[in-house]
């Protein structure tokens, strides 16, 4: 790491953290229409920060939903161009009563910052902006060209991103895609991610009688919609093997290589995970290690289930409706649309008597893997080793970064997924936090990456 | 029917309906502590009405919960004493958006009144009060002694009733118990109920990890609490036979006589029920007709089920908790405590891996049947035939009137369950209503019962 840049970063650390705190204080919850103005406010804050950092052409670009924040530096003639992606929108905060601090009043304690979005992904977006700002402040020029592209709809499935990219193919042209929205494999162990799971989401609704019924008057004579839902959902898994029992679900799954299996087994630390989550047992698909289950095997998860009375005490009703929210995590080479249609067929086939079915297919994202010998991955490898003083792991990720496929398919971009969050940092849950030691090391790694990239390409 | 009384009832019909509307306008929801003052207001209204109607010793009597309304007429020397029971509390009104009129602004349309409590049980409590008031107004004396006992906690399991009865055994001494809280078997077909189902309620809670988890980061490696709940609840029924599969659940069930089976079959009108409820199929225990399933077979019903995300769209969480609310309807000679403990054992035995279980036993009520040759039933038989010009059916009821056992066990009272609601009148659900034709005929039947009773006893 360049000494001048290093001392600049040390000198400016407090200022940067203060700025990050301001950014995290804006409740940019993209799924909640009452926060629409806040999402825009976060976009404006970010645009202002890029402009202050020396970027050109900084602007908000409209979509049919929340705006994109764009800014670039194109003065590195003959050097590669990096499209830098992140998202400034965040997940909802419910259940709010489980937060120990307020989600939009960031608190720093023991070098950890607590706030919604600090790890996923506003904290990392902020680091990407500071990566360019810091080099420019010290060196007056960047070693590569950069195009910043920050979206506000990642947490709601990036609904308008495809259209936006189609409409701006020239503007977004680049050689490499840099994304900081993945995690390290441990507090001190950096990782470059070369594979992501995809997603297929749906909602299943059952309707029984035309209204809730008194369980004394009708109980025993009509289908209880909740029983029907339970019966239907119980057909989705084999509880002995943990496998999804939907016909054809695994047909397109690409098997793990024996090297990948070995890496997964080596990285699986079941005891630590059980301790972290306060569980007396883990549970998953037979025949795979914990890390393999997360990185490379598909799942079908219930994310929400509800029907009938939820108040205090009892209410003797037979509920008329029941709803289940489901997402599948998919792996190469599963096709989200194929899986959605297999699921729909499954529900129709196993529908219990006496209820009507409605299946609504929702968000989907393709799974992805990248060839391990790509030069951009080598630059990331070198940069992480330089900043962390440790060889990074080539990892996969259980989550989805839906835009990776969009940018690959439409712009031919190879993604470098180099993130600095941890799986234990509660993103999508109460008490999201981010270890600032990886803010420091991560920022240095990002800066180093920009210097290593032209060498390796 | 006495001509003088009949014309008095005709002349006072509008006034009575106006009074009933006032009574139904008070939101006496006993389960909701924010309505505590309203429950008392309903009690005070009722006490005022009994006093105006000529009852003596009218007063509110305190319990550890909502008050009892008491009033009596003890001047019929040498005649039987009737303890008259009803409840002035009502069910909650959610889901409020399903109501077509406001639950506490009664509306009369086509000789049907719409309001929470009009059928269960405030409308019928009001009829019981008017039964005595009308006779006294015309005849200046009653043919029997009466003790009114109206409680405000029936919809929350009559929690303080046992203690109250224990403390007032002398005050409540009587020969017969009259209850109007059951239903007729059709709009024009009156019924005397000789059997009630009991109740055993519980809540099942599962806890997985110590917080909601991101389904991308952990999905596949930990038990999903909702999957565990679905798996657990799916073990409760045999979906082929519709039978409850909890070990020992049917051991204490008294079989139906062949006469009872025949009555049940005769009264079952599956097509009408399917039409009423907008269902394309009924569903229940193999080998029993619809009416037998409701009157004389036990059930296990899910009344509420919830966990995870319930908002709009998707949220990719693995929920950490799941809750199920369950009530069993029980039949003679099942013991609610035995059933509760069998259920608890079942849940413990079938608990999936990776979650913690908490079973909370809640309300319970004993099932009940009365000998068919009891003289009080003969008086009810004659009174209903007189008012409806049709022989009543001797029926059972799928619901519970928990106090019946209390009064039977502690005071040796034989209950006459003569109610005027209909199963289709949406009690415990939105748009509760009550057919005023049965307000008129029912009131006449109640009056006739008081005259027939001394003859038959």
Coordinates of N, CA and C in Angstrom, one line a residue, chain A residues 31 91-95 98 116 120 155 183 197 199-203 207-224 226-227 229-235 237 239 273 275-285 290 293-294 297 299-321 325-327 329 353-356 362-363 397-400 423-430, chain B residues 31 91-95 98 116 120 155 183 197 199-203 207-224 226-227 229-235 237 239 273 275-285 290 293-294 297 299-321 325-327 329 353-356 362-363 397-400 423-430:
Chain A
X31 N -38.7 -1.0 -0.3 CA -39.9 -1.8 -0.5 C -41.1 -1.0 0.1
X91 N -33.1 -3.0 3.5 CA -34.2 -3.9 3.9 C -35.1 -3.1 4.9
X92 N -36.4 -3.6 5.0 CA -37.3 -3.1 6.1 C -36.6 -3.4 7.4
X93 N -37.2 -2.8 8.5 CA -36.5 -3.0 9.8 C -37.4 -3.9 10.8
X94 N -38.6 -4.3 10.3 CA -39.3 -5.1 11.3 C -38.7 -6.4 11.5
X95 N -38.8 -7.1 12.6 CA -39.5 -6.6 13.8 C -38.7 -5.6 14.6
X98 N -37.0 -5.9 18.2 CA -35.9 -6.7 18.4 C -34.5 -5.9 18.3
X116 N -29.1 -0.1 10.2 CA -29.6 -0.8 9.0 C -28.8 -0.3 7.8
X120 N -25.0 -4.1 4.5 CA -25.7 -4.5 3.3 C -26.6 -3.3 2.8
X155 N -33.0 -4.4 -3.1 CA -33.7 -5.2 -2.1 C -35.2 -5.5 -2.5
X183 N -19.7 -11.3 1.1 CA -19.1 -11.3 2.4 C -17.8 -12.0 2.4
X197 N -25.9 -17.8 -5.7 CA -27.1 -18.5 -5.9 C -28.1 -17.5 -6.5
X199 N -32.5 -16.9 -7.5 CA -33.7 -16.8 -6.6 C -34.9 -17.0 -7.5
X200 N -35.9 -17.6 -6.8 CA -37.2 -17.7 -7.4 C -38.2 -17.5 -6.3
X201 N -39.0 -16.5 -6.3 CA -39.9 -16.2 -5.2 C -41.4 -16.3 -5.6
X202 N -42.2 -16.8 -4.7 CA -43.6 -16.9 -5.0 C -44.5 -16.8 -3.7
X203 N -45.7 -16.5 -3.9 CA -46.7 -16.4 -2.8 C -47.8 -17.4 -3.1
X207 N -57.8 -20.3 -0.2 CA -59.1 -19.8 0.2 C -60.1 -21.0 0.4
X208 N -60.6 -21.0 1.6 CA -61.6 -22.0 2.0 C -63.0 -21.4 1.8
X209 N -63.8 -21.4 2.9 CA -65.1 -20.9 2.9 C -65.1 -19.4 2.6
X210 N -66.2 -18.8 2.4 CA -66.3 -17.4 2.0 C -66.1 -16.4 3.2
X211 N -65.8 -17.0 4.4 CA -65.5 -16.2 5.5 C -65.0 -17.0 6.7
X212 N -64.5 -16.4 7.7 CA -64.0 -17.2 8.9 C -65.3 -17.9 9.5
X213 N -65.1 -19.1 10.0 CA -66.2 -19.8 10.6 C -66.0 -20.1 12.0
X214 N -67.1 -20.3 12.8 CA -67.0 -20.7 14.2 C -66.6 -22.1 14.3
X215 N -65.6 -22.4 15.0 CA -65.1 -23.8 15.0 C -66.0 -24.8 15.8
X216 N -66.9 -24.2 16.6 CA -67.9 -25.1 17.3 C -69.0 -25.5 16.3
X217 N -69.4 -24.5 15.5 CA -70.5 -24.7 14.6 C -70.2 -25.5 13.4
X218 N -69.0 -25.3 12.8 CA -68.6 -26.0 11.6 C -67.4 -27.0 11.7
X219 N -66.8 -26.9 12.9 CA -65.5 -27.7 13.1 C -65.8 -29.2 12.9
X220 N -65.1 -29.8 12.0 CA -65.2 -31.2 11.7 C -65.9 -31.4 10.3
X221 N -66.6 -30.4 9.8 CA -67.4 -30.6 8.6 C -66.8 -29.9 7.4
X222 N -65.9 -29.0 7.6 CA -65.3 -28.3 6.4 C -63.8 -28.4 6.5
X223 N -63.1 -28.2 5.4 CA -61.7 -28.1 5.4 C -61.2 -26.9 6.1
X224 N -60.3 -27.0 7.0 CA -59.7 -25.8 7.7 C -58.5 -25.4 6.8
X226 N -56.0 -23.6 7.1 CA -54.7 -23.7 7.7 C -54.2 -25.2 7.7
X227 N -55.1 -26.1 7.9 CA -54.7 -27.5 7.8 C -54.3 -27.8 6.4
X229 N -53.1 -25.8 4.2 CA -51.9 -25.1 3.9 C -50.7 -26.0 4.5
X230 N -50.9 -26.4 5.7 CA -49.9 -27.2 6.4 C -49.6 -28.5 5.6
X231 N -50.7 -29.1 5.2 CA -50.6 -30.4 4.5 C -49.9 -30.2 3.1
X232 N -50.2 -29.1 2.5 CA -49.6 -28.7 1.2 C -48.1 -28.4 1.3
X233 N -47.8 -27.6 2.3 CA -46.4 -27.2 2.5 C -45.6 -28.4 3.0
X234 N -46.2 -29.3 3.7 CA -45.4 -30.5 4.2 C -45.0 -31.4 3.0
X235 N -45.6 -31.3 1.9 CA -45.2 -32.1 0.7 C -44.0 -31.6 0.0
X237 N -40.8 -31.0 1.3 CA -39.5 -31.5 1.7 C -39.7 -32.9 2.1
X239 N -38.5 -34.9 5.1 CA -37.9 -34.5 6.4 C -36.8 -35.4 6.8
X273 N -21.0 -22.1 14.2 CA -22.3 -21.7 13.6 C -23.4 -21.9 14.6
X275 N -23.2 -22.2 17.8 CA -23.0 -21.3 18.9 C -23.5 -19.9 18.6
X276 N -23.0 -19.4 17.4 CA -23.4 -18.1 16.9 C -25.0 -17.9 16.9
X277 N -25.7 -19.0 16.5 CA -27.1 -18.8 16.3 C -27.9 -19.4 17.5
X278 N -27.2 -19.9 18.5 CA -27.9 -20.4 19.7 C -28.8 -21.6 19.3
X279 N -28.2 -22.6 18.5 CA -28.9 -23.7 18.0 C -28.3 -25.0 18.6
X280 N -29.1 -26.0 18.9 CA -28.5 -27.3 19.4 C -28.3 -28.3 18.3
X281 N -28.7 -27.9 17.1 CA -28.4 -28.7 15.9 C -28.5 -27.9 14.6
X282 N -27.8 -28.3 13.6 CA -28.0 -27.7 12.3 C -28.9 -28.7 11.5
X283 N -29.3 -28.3 10.4 CA -30.2 -29.2 9.6 C -30.1 -28.8 8.1
X284 N -30.0 -29.8 7.3 CA -29.9 -29.5 5.8 C -29.9 -30.8 5.0
X285 N -29.6 -30.6 3.7 CA -29.6 -31.7 2.8 C -28.6 -32.7 3.1
X290 N -22.0 -28.2 5.5 CA -22.7 -26.9 5.8 C -22.4 -25.9 4.7
X293 N -23.9 -26.8 1.4 CA -25.4 -26.5 1.4 C -25.7 -25.1 1.1
X294 N -24.9 -24.2 1.6 CA -25.2 -22.8 1.4 C -24.7 -22.2 0.1
X297 N -25.9 -25.7 -3.2 CA -27.1 -26.5 -3.3 C -28.3 -25.6 -3.2
X299 N -32.2 -24.4 -2.4 CA -33.1 -24.6 -1.2 C -34.5 -24.1 -1.6
X300 N -35.5 -24.5 -0.7 CA -36.8 -23.9 -0.8 C -37.2 -23.5 0.6
X301 N -37.3 -22.2 0.8 CA -37.6 -21.7 2.2 C -38.9 -21.0 2.3
X302 N -39.6 -21.3 3.4 CA -40.7 -20.5 3.8 C -40.2 -19.2 4.5
X303 N -40.6 -18.1 3.9 CA -40.2 -16.8 4.5 C -41.2 -16.2 5.4
X304 N -42.5 -16.6 5.1 CA -43.6 -16.1 5.9 C -44.8 -17.0 5.7
X305 N -45.6 -17.1 6.8 CA -46.8 -18.0 6.8 C -47.8 -17.4 7.7
X306 N -49.0 -17.2 7.2 CA -50.0 -16.6 8.1 C -51.4 -16.9 7.7
X307 N -52.3 -17.0 8.7 CA -53.7 -17.2 8.5 C -54.4 -17.2 9.9
X308 N -55.6 -16.8 10.0 CA -56.4 -16.9 11.2 C -56.0 -15.9 12.2
X309 N -56.3 -16.2 13.5 CA -56.2 -15.3 14.6 C -54.7 -15.2 15.1
X310 N -54.3 -14.0 15.3 CA -52.9 -13.8 15.8 C -52.8 -13.0 17.1
X311 N -54.0 -12.6 17.7 CA -54.0 -11.8 18.9 C -53.6 -12.6 20.1
X312 N -53.8 -12.0 21.2 CA -53.6 -12.6 22.5 C -54.7 -13.7 22.8
X313 N -54.4 -14.8 23.5 CA -55.4 -15.7 23.8 C -55.9 -16.6 22.6
X314 N -57.1 -17.0 22.7 CA -57.6 -17.9 21.6 C -58.8 -17.3 21.0
X315 N -59.0 -17.6 19.7 CA -60.3 -17.3 19.0 C -60.7 -18.5 18.2
X316 N -61.9 -19.0 18.5 CA -62.3 -20.3 18.0 C -62.8 -20.2 16.6
X317 N -61.9 -19.8 15.6 CA -62.3 -19.7 14.2 C -61.7 -20.7 13.4
X318 N -62.4 -21.1 12.3 CA -61.8 -21.8 11.2 C -61.5 -20.7 10.2
X319 N -60.2 -20.4 10.0 CA -59.8 -19.3 9.1 C -60.2 -19.6 7.6
X320 N -60.6 -18.6 6.9 CA -61.0 -18.8 5.5 C -59.8 -18.7 4.5
X321 N -58.7 -18.0 5.0 CA -57.6 -17.8 4.1 C -56.3 -18.1 4.8
X325 N -45.3 -17.3 2.0 CA -44.3 -16.6 1.1 C -43.1 -17.5 1.1
X326 N -42.7 -17.8 -0.2 CA -41.6 -18.8 -0.4 C -40.6 -18.2 -1.3
X327 N -39.3 -18.5 -1.0 CA -38.2 -18.2 -2.0 C -37.3 -19.5 -2.1
X329 N -33.6 -20.6 -3.3 CA -32.2 -20.2 -3.7 C -31.8 -21.2 -4.7
X353 N -58.4 -31.1 -0.7 CA -59.8 -30.9 -1.0 C -60.4 -29.8 -0.2
X354 N -61.3 -29.0 -0.9 CA -62.1 -28.0 -0.1 C -61.5 -26.7 0.0
X355 N -60.4 -26.4 -0.8 CA -59.8 -25.0 -0.8 C -59.5 -24.7 -2.3
X356 N -59.4 -23.4 -2.5 CA -59.0 -22.9 -3.8 C -57.6 -22.3 -3.7
X362 N -43.2 -14.3 -8.3 CA -42.7 -13.0 -8.0 C -41.2 -12.9 -8.5
X363 N -40.4 -12.3 -7.6 CA -39.0 -12.0 -8.0 C -38.3 -13.2 -8.5
X397 N -21.2 -17.7 -2.7 CA -22.1 -17.0 -1.8 C -23.5 -17.6 -1.9
X398 N -24.2 -17.8 -0.8 CA -25.5 -18.4 -0.8 C -26.6 -17.4 -1.3
X399 N -26.3 -16.1 -1.2 CA -27.3 -15.1 -1.6 C -27.2 -14.8 -3.1
X400 N -28.0 -13.8 -3.5 CA -28.1 -13.4 -4.9 C -27.6 -12.0 -5.1
X423 N -21.2 -12.8 7.3 CA -22.5 -13.5 7.4 C -23.2 -13.3 8.7
X424 N -22.4 -13.1 9.7 CA -23.0 -12.9 11.1 C -23.4 -11.5 11.4
X425 N -23.3 -10.6 10.4 CA -23.6 -9.2 10.7 C -25.1 -8.8 10.6
X426 N -26.0 -9.8 10.6 CA -27.4 -9.5 10.7 C -28.0 -8.7 9.6
X427 N -27.5 -8.7 8.4 CA -28.2 -8.0 7.4 C -29.5 -8.7 7.1
X428 N -30.5 -7.9 6.8 CA -31.9 -8.4 6.6 C -32.6 -8.8 7.9
X429 N -32.0 -8.4 9.0 CA -32.5 -8.8 10.4 C -32.2 -7.6 11.3
X430 N -32.8 -7.7 12.5 CA -32.5 -6.6 13.5 C -31.0 -6.6 13.9
Chain B
X31 N -62.3 -9.8 25.5 CA -60.9 -10.3 25.4 C -59.9 -9.1 25.2
X91 N -67.4 -11.4 20.9 CA -66.1 -11.7 20.3 C -65.5 -10.4 19.7
X92 N -64.1 -10.5 19.5 CA -63.5 -9.4 18.8 C -64.1 -9.2 17.4
X93 N -63.8 -8.1 16.7 CA -64.4 -7.9 15.4 C -63.5 -8.1 14.2
X94 N -62.2 -8.3 14.5 CA -61.3 -8.5 13.3 C -61.6 -9.7 12.5
X95 N -61.5 -9.8 11.2 CA -60.9 -8.7 10.3 C -62.0 -7.7 10.1
X98 N -63.7 -6.8 6.6 CA -64.7 -7.7 6.0 C -66.1 -7.4 6.4
X116 N -72.3 -7.0 15.8 CA -71.6 -8.0 16.7 C -72.4 -8.2 17.9
X120 N -75.0 -13.9 19.1 CA -74.2 -14.5 20.1 C -73.6 -13.5 21.0
X155 N -66.8 -15.3 26.3 CA -66.0 -15.4 25.1 C -64.5 -15.5 25.5
X183 N -78.2 -22.8 19.0 CA -78.9 -22.5 17.7 C -80.0 -23.4 17.3
X197 N -70.4 -29.8 22.7 CA -69.0 -30.2 22.7 C -68.2 -29.4 23.7
X199 N -64.1 -28.2 25.0 CA -63.0 -27.4 24.4 C -61.7 -27.7 25.1
X200 N -60.6 -27.7 24.4 CA -59.3 -27.7 24.9 C -58.4 -26.9 24.0
X201 N -57.9 -25.7 24.5 CA -57.2 -24.8 23.7 C -55.7 -24.7 24.1
X202 N -54.8 -24.5 23.1 CA -53.4 -24.4 23.4 C -52.7 -23.6 22.3
X203 N -51.5 -23.1 22.7 CA -50.7 -22.4 21.8 C -49.3 -23.1 21.7
X207 N -39.1 -22.0 18.4 CA -38.0 -21.1 18.3 C -36.8 -21.7 17.7
X208 N -36.3 -21.2 16.6 CA -35.1 -21.7 15.9 C -33.9 -20.9 16.4
X209 N -33.2 -20.2 15.4 CA -32.0 -19.4 15.8 C -32.5 -18.3 16.6
X210 N -31.5 -17.5 17.1 CA -31.7 -16.4 18.0 C -32.2 -15.2 17.3
X211 N -32.5 -15.2 16.1 CA -33.0 -14.1 15.3 C -33.3 -14.5 13.9
X212 N -34.1 -13.7 13.2 CA -34.3 -14.0 11.8 C -33.0 -14.0 11.0
X213 N -32.9 -14.9 10.1 CA -31.7 -15.0 9.3 C -31.9 -14.8 7.8
X214 N -30.8 -14.3 7.1 CA -30.9 -14.1 5.7 C -30.9 -15.5 5.0
X215 N -31.9 -15.7 4.1 CA -32.1 -17.0 3.5 C -31.0 -17.3 2.5
X216 N -30.3 -16.3 2.0 CA -29.2 -16.5 1.1 C -27.9 -17.0 1.9
X217 N -27.7 -16.4 3.0 CA -26.5 -16.6 3.8 C -26.6 -17.9 4.6
X218 N -27.8 -18.3 5.1 CA -27.9 -19.5 5.9 C -28.8 -20.5 5.3
X219 N -29.5 -20.2 4.3 CA -30.5 -21.1 3.7 C -30.0 -22.4 3.2
X220 N -30.4 -23.5 3.8 CA -29.9 -24.8 3.5 C -29.2 -25.4 4.7
X221 N -28.7 -24.6 5.6 CA -27.8 -25.1 6.6 C -28.5 -25.1 8.0
X222 N -29.6 -24.4 8.2 CA -30.3 -24.5 9.5 C -31.7 -24.8 9.3
X223 N -32.3 -25.3 10.3 CA -33.8 -25.6 10.3 C -34.5 -24.3 10.1
X224 N -35.5 -24.3 9.2 CA -36.4 -23.1 9.0 C -37.5 -23.4 10.0
X226 N -40.4 -22.3 10.3 CA -41.7 -22.5 9.6 C -41.8 -23.9 9.0
X227 N -40.7 -24.4 8.5 CA -40.8 -25.8 8.0 C -41.0 -26.7 9.1
X229 N -42.5 -26.1 11.9 CA -43.9 -26.0 12.3 C -44.9 -26.7 11.4
X230 N -44.7 -26.6 10.1 CA -45.5 -27.3 9.1 C -45.4 -28.8 9.3
X231 N -44.1 -29.2 9.4 CA -43.9 -30.7 9.6 C -44.6 -31.2 10.9
X232 N -44.5 -30.4 11.9 CA -45.1 -30.8 13.2 C -46.6 -30.8 13.1
X233 N -47.2 -29.8 12.6 CA -48.6 -29.7 12.5 C -49.2 -30.8 11.5
X234 N -48.4 -31.1 10.5 CA -48.8 -32.1 9.5 C -49.0 -33.5 10.2
X235 N -48.4 -33.7 11.3 CA -48.5 -35.0 12.0 C -49.8 -35.1 12.8
X237 N -53.0 -34.9 11.8 CA -54.2 -35.5 11.1 C -53.7 -36.5 10.1
X239 N -54.6 -37.2 6.6 CA -55.3 -36.5 5.5 C -56.2 -37.4 4.7
X273 N -75.1 -26.6 2.7 CA -73.9 -26.1 3.4 C -72.8 -25.6 2.4
X275 N -73.2 -24.6 -0.6 CA -73.7 -23.4 -1.2 C -73.5 -22.2 -0.3
X276 N -73.9 -22.4 1.0 CA -73.8 -21.3 1.9 C -72.4 -20.8 2.1
X277 N -71.5 -21.7 2.1 CA -70.1 -21.3 2.4 C -69.2 -21.1 1.2
X278 N -69.9 -21.3 0.0 CA -69.2 -21.2 -1.3 C -68.0 -22.1 -1.4
X279 N -68.3 -23.4 -1.1 CA -67.2 -24.4 -1.1 C -67.6 -25.5 -2.2
X280 N -66.6 -26.0 -2.9 CA -66.8 -27.1 -3.8 C -66.8 -28.5 -3.2
X281 N -66.4 -28.6 -2.0 CA -66.4 -29.9 -1.3 C -66.4 -29.6 0.2
X282 N -67.0 -30.6 0.9 CA -66.9 -30.6 2.4 C -65.7 -31.5 2.7
X283 N -65.3 -31.5 4.0 CA -64.2 -32.4 4.3 C -64.3 -32.7 5.8
X284 N -64.2 -34.0 6.2 CA -64.2 -34.3 7.6 C -63.9 -35.8 7.9
X285 N -64.2 -36.2 9.1 CA -63.8 -37.6 9.5 C -64.6 -38.6 8.7
X290 N -72.2 -35.2 8.0 CA -71.8 -33.8 8.4 C -72.3 -33.4 9.8
X293 N -70.4 -35.2 12.5 CA -69.1 -34.7 12.6 C -69.1 -33.4 13.5
X294 N -70.1 -32.7 13.4 CA -70.2 -31.4 14.2 C -70.7 -31.6 15.6
X297 N -68.5 -35.7 17.2 CA -67.2 -36.2 17.0 C -66.2 -35.1 17.4
X299 N -62.8 -32.7 17.3 CA -61.9 -32.2 16.2 C -60.7 -31.5 16.9
X300 N -59.7 -31.3 16.0 CA -58.5 -30.5 16.4 C -58.3 -29.5 15.2
X301 N -58.5 -28.2 15.6 CA -58.5 -27.2 14.6 C -57.4 -26.2 14.8
X302 N -56.7 -25.8 13.7 CA -55.8 -24.6 13.7 C -56.6 -23.4 13.6
X303 N -56.6 -22.5 14.6 CA -57.3 -21.2 14.6 C -56.4 -20.1 14.1
X304 N -55.1 -20.3 14.3 CA -54.2 -19.2 13.8 C -52.8 -19.8 13.7
X305 N -52.1 -19.3 12.7 CA -50.7 -19.8 12.4 C -49.9 -18.6 11.9
X306 N -48.8 -18.4 12.4 CA -48.0 -17.2 11.9 C -46.5 -17.3 12.3
X307 N -45.8 -16.7 11.4 CA -44.3 -16.6 11.6 C -43.7 -16.0 10.3
X308 N -42.6 -15.2 10.5 CA -42.0 -14.6 9.4 C -42.6 -13.4 8.8
X309 N -42.3 -13.1 7.6 CA -42.7 -11.9 6.9 C -44.1 -11.9 6.4
X310 N -44.9 -10.9 6.7 CA -46.3 -10.9 6.3 C -46.6 -9.6 5.4
X311 N -45.6 -8.8 5.2 CA -45.9 -7.6 4.4 C -46.1 -7.9 2.9
X312 N -46.1 -6.8 2.2 CA -46.2 -6.9 0.7 C -44.9 -7.4 0.1
X313 N -45.0 -8.2 -1.0 CA -43.8 -8.6 -1.7 C -43.1 -9.7 -0.9
X314 N -41.8 -9.8 -1.1 CA -41.0 -10.9 -0.5 C -40.0 -10.3 0.5
X315 N -39.6 -11.1 1.5 CA -38.5 -10.7 2.3 C -37.7 -12.1 2.5
X316 N -36.5 -12.1 2.2 CA -35.8 -13.4 2.1 C -35.2 -13.7 3.5
X317 N -36.1 -13.9 4.5 CA -35.6 -14.3 5.8 C -35.9 -15.8 6.1
X318 N -35.2 -16.4 7.0 CA -35.5 -17.6 7.6 C -36.0 -17.2 9.0
X319 N -37.3 -17.3 9.2 CA -37.9 -16.8 10.5 C -37.4 -17.6 11.7
X320 N -37.2 -16.9 12.8 CA -36.7 -17.5 14.0 C -37.8 -18.1 14.9
X321 N -39.1 -17.6 14.7 CA -40.2 -18.1 15.5 C -41.4 -18.4 14.7
X325 N -52.0 -21.5 17.0 CA -53.1 -21.5 18.0 C -54.1 -22.6 17.6
X326 N -54.4 -23.4 18.6 CA -55.1 -24.7 18.3 C -56.2 -24.8 19.4
X327 N -57.4 -25.2 18.9 CA -58.5 -25.7 19.8 C -59.0 -27.0 19.4
X329 N -62.3 -29.4 19.8 CA -63.7 -29.6 20.2 C -63.8 -31.0 20.7
X353 N -35.9 -31.6 14.4 CA -34.6 -31.2 14.9 C -34.3 -29.7 14.7
X354 N -33.6 -29.1 15.6 CA -33.1 -27.7 15.3 C -34.0 -26.6 15.8
X355 N -35.1 -26.9 16.5 CA -36.0 -25.9 17.1 C -36.3 -26.3 18.5
X356 N -36.7 -25.2 19.3 CA -37.2 -25.5 20.7 C -38.7 -25.3 20.7
X362 N -54.3 -23.6 27.4 CA -55.1 -22.5 27.7 C -56.5 -22.9 28.1
X363 N -57.5 -22.2 27.5 CA -58.9 -22.5 27.9 C -59.3 -24.0 27.8
X397 N -75.0 -29.7 19.9 CA -74.4 -28.5 19.4 C -72.9 -28.7 19.3
X398 N -72.3 -28.2 18.2 CA -70.8 -28.4 18.0 C -70.0 -27.5 18.9
X399 N -70.6 -26.4 19.4 CA -69.8 -25.5 20.2 C -69.9 -25.8 21.7
X400 N -69.4 -25.0 22.5 CA -69.3 -25.2 23.9 C -70.1 -24.1 24.6
X423 N -76.8 -21.3 12.8 CA -75.3 -21.5 12.5 C -74.8 -20.6 11.4
X424 N -75.7 -20.2 10.5 CA -75.2 -19.4 9.4 C -75.2 -17.9 9.7
X425 N -75.4 -17.5 11.0 CA -75.5 -16.1 11.3 C -74.2 -15.5 11.7
X426 N -73.1 -16.1 11.3 CA -71.7 -15.5 11.4 C -71.3 -15.0 12.8
X427 N -71.8 -15.7 13.8 CA -71.2 -15.3 15.1 C -69.7 -15.7 15.1
X428 N -68.9 -15.0 15.8 CA -67.4 -15.1 15.8 C -66.8 -14.7 14.5
X429 N -67.5 -14.1 13.6 CA -67.0 -13.7 12.2 C -67.6 -12.4 11.8
X430 N -67.1 -11.8 10.7 CA -67.6 -10.5 10.3 C -69.1 -10.7 9.9

